CSV table of C-alpha atoms in Angstrom, one decimal:
chain,number,residue,atom,x,y,z
A,1,UNK,CA,-118.7,-79.2,-10.0
A,2,UNK,CA,-122.3,-79.4,-10.2
A,3,UNK,CA,-122.5,-83.4,-11.5
A,4,UNK,CA,-119.2,-85.0,-11.4
A,5,UNK,CA,-120.6,-88.3,-11.4
A,6,UNK,CA,-122.6,-88.0,-14.5
A,7,UNK,CA,-121.2,-84.9,-15.9
A,8,UNK,CA,-123.2,-81.8,-17.2
A,9,UNK,CA,-122.2,-81.7,-20.4
A,10,UNK,CA,-120.6,-79.1,-22.8
A,11,UNK,CA,-120.7,-75.9,-21.5
A,12,UNK,CA,-121.2,-72.6,-23.2
A,13,UNK,CA,-121.3,-68.8,-21.8
A,14,UNK,CA,-123.9,-66.8,-24.1
A,15,UNK,CA,-123.6,-64.0,-21.9
A,16,UNK,CA,-120.9,-62.7,-24.3
A,17,UNK,CA,-123.4,-62.2,-27.1
A,18,UNK,CA,-121.9,-64.8,-28.9
A,19,UNK,CA,-121.7,-69.1,-28.0
A,20,UNK,CA,-118.2,-69.2,-26.4
A,21,UNK,CA,-117.0,-72.9,-25.4
A,22,UNK,CA,-115.7,-73.5,-21.9
A,23,UNK,CA,-112.8,-75.4,-22.3
A,24,UNK,CA,-110.4,-76.8,-19.9
A,25,UNK,CA,-106.7,-76.6,-20.2
A,26,UNK,CA,-107.2,-80.8,-20.4
A,27,UNK,CA,-108.6,-83.4,-23.0
A,28,UNK,CA,-109.0,-85.7,-19.8
A,29,UNK,CA,-110.7,-82.6,-17.7
A,30,UNK,CA,-112.7,-82.2,-20.6
A,31,UNK,CA,-114.2,-85.5,-20.9
A,32,UNK,CA,-114.4,-85.3,-17.5
A,33,UNK,CA,-116.4,-82.2,-17.2
A,34,UNK,CA,-119.2,-83.0,-19.8
A,35,UNK,CA,-119.2,-86.8,-19.2
A,36,UNK,CA,-118.8,-87.2,-15.7
A,37,UNK,CA,-116.6,-90.3,-13.3
A,38,UNK,CA,-118.3,-92.3,-15.6
A,39,UNK,CA,-117.6,-90.9,-19.1
A,40,UNK,CA,-114.0,-90.6,-18.1
A,41,UNK,CA,-113.7,-93.7,-16.8
A,42,UNK,CA,-114.7,-95.3,-19.9
A,43,UNK,CA,-112.4,-93.4,-22.0
A,44,UNK,CA,-109.6,-94.3,-19.6
A,45,UNK,CA,-110.3,-97.8,-20.0
A,46,UNK,CA,-110.4,-97.6,-23.7
A,47,UNK,CA,-106.9,-96.2,-23.8
A,48,UNK,CA,-106.0,-98.9,-21.5
A,49,UNK,CA,-107.3,-101.4,-23.7
A,50,UNK,CA,-105.9,-100.2,-26.8
A,51,UNK,CA,-102.2,-99.3,-25.0
A,52,UNK,CA,-102.4,-103.3,-23.8
A,53,UNK,CA,-103.8,-104.2,-28.0
A,54,UNK,CA,-101.3,-102.1,-29.4
A,55,UNK,CA,-97.8,-103.5,-27.0
A,56,UNK,CA,-95.6,-105.1,-29.6
A,57,UNK,CA,-94.9,-108.3,-29.2
A,58,UNK,CA,-91.5,-110.0,-30.0
A,59,UNK,CA,-88.0,-108.9,-30.9
A,60,UNK,CA,-87.5,-106.9,-34.5
A,61,UNK,CA,-87.6,-103.8,-35.9
A,62,UNK,CA,-90.3,-102.2,-38.7
A,63,UNK,CA,-87.8,-103.0,-41.3
A,64,UNK,CA,-87.5,-107.1,-40.7
A,65,UNK,CA,-91.2,-108.2,-39.4
A,66,UNK,CA,-94.2,-108.4,-41.6
A,67,UNK,CA,-96.3,-105.3,-42.2
A,68,UNK,CA,-98.8,-105.8,-39.6
A,69,UNK,CA,-96.8,-106.0,-36.8
A,70,UNK,CA,-94.5,-103.2,-37.9
A,71,UNK,CA,-97.7,-101.2,-38.1
A,72,UNK,CA,-98.1,-102.1,-34.8
A,73,UNK,CA,-94.8,-100.6,-33.2
A,74,UNK,CA,-95.9,-97.3,-35.1
A,75,UNK,CA,-99.4,-97.4,-33.9
A,76,UNK,CA,-97.8,-97.8,-30.4
A,77,UNK,CA,-95.9,-95.3,-30.1
A,78,UNK,CA,-98.7,-92.8,-31.9
A,79,UNK,CA,-101.0,-93.6,-28.9
A,80,UNK,CA,-98.2,-92.7,-26.5
A,81,UNK,CA,-97.5,-89.7,-27.9
A,82,UNK,CA,-101.3,-89.0,-28.4
A,83,UNK,CA,-102.0,-90.0,-24.7
A,84,UNK,CA,-99.7,-87.7,-23.4
A,85,UNK,CA,-100.2,-84.5,-26.0
A,86,UNK,CA,-103.6,-84.7,-24.4
A,87,UNK,CA,-102.5,-83.5,-21.3
A,88,UNK,CA,-103.0,-79.5,-23.1
A,89,UNK,CA,-106.3,-79.7,-25.0
A,90,UNK,CA,-106.1,-79.9,-28.8
A,91,UNK,CA,-108.2,-82.9,-29.4
A,92,UNK,CA,-112.1,-81.7,-28.1
A,93,UNK,CA,-111.6,-78.1,-29.8
A,94,UNK,CA,-111.2,-78.9,-33.7
A,95,UNK,CA,-114.3,-80.5,-35.4
A,96,UNK,CA,-113.0,-82.6,-37.9
A,97,UNK,CA,-109.9,-83.8,-35.7
A,98,UNK,CA,-112.0,-86.0,-33.7
A,99,UNK,CA,-112.9,-87.9,-36.7
A,100,UNK,CA,-109.4,-89.0,-37.0
A,101,UNK,CA,-108.7,-90.0,-33.4
A,102,UNK,CA,-111.7,-92.8,-33.4
A,103,UNK,CA,-110.2,-93.7,-36.9
A,104,UNK,CA,-107.1,-93.9,-35.3
A,105,UNK,CA,-108.4,-96.2,-32.2
A,106,UNK,CA,-110.0,-98.0,-35.4
A,107,UNK,CA,-107.1,-98.8,-36.7
A,108,UNK,CA,-105.2,-99.8,-33.7
A,109,UNK,CA,-107.7,-102.8,-32.7
A,110,UNK,CA,-108.1,-103.8,-36.5
A,111,UNK,CA,-104.0,-104.1,-36.7
A,112,UNK,CA,-104.4,-106.3,-33.1
A,113,UNK,CA,-107.0,-108.6,-34.5
A,114,UNK,CA,-105.3,-109.2,-37.7
A,115,UNK,CA,-102.0,-110.1,-35.8
A,116,UNK,CA,-103.8,-112.7,-33.7
A,117,UNK,CA,-106.1,-113.8,-36.6
A,118,UNK,CA,-102.6,-114.7,-38.8
A,119,UNK,CA,-101.1,-116.2,-35.5
A,120,UNK,CA,-104.1,-118.2,-34.8
A,121,UNK,CA,-104.1,-119.5,-38.7
A,122,UNK,CA,-100.5,-120.2,-38.8
A,123,UNK,CA,-101.0,-122.5,-35.7
A,124,UNK,CA,-103.8,-123.9,-37.2
A,125,UNK,CA,-102.1,-124.9,-40.5
A,126,UNK,CA,-99.0,-125.9,-39.1
A,127,UNK,CA,-98.5,-129.5,-39.0
A,128,UNK,CA,-98.6,-131.4,-35.9
A,129,UNK,CA,-95.3,-132.7,-34.4
């Protein structure tokens, strides 16, 4: 690598007559390759924050808990599967799939915010003892 700190951007091989993208075998290596250690660090920081936000709090099943908590449990499993799945590359290779990934990340953040807001509202509306 020529620029491990800042990356070198997306690479393409134009010597073969057509634009052939050069893909590493792993999405984490792909992000490291194009954005360097700073970009990979930012992506891993984002995944860590999403993982912490999506960890289900309390016991219960997805059948008996309210919808936001049940959705949070499902999203947590989806996030773990996404992180494992990215060891093999498929997220950067698809031009439409990337939109779903960022929608998915936003859904985790929104669900976590809804749950926190609901808890704050319940505490504020409960009568003092």
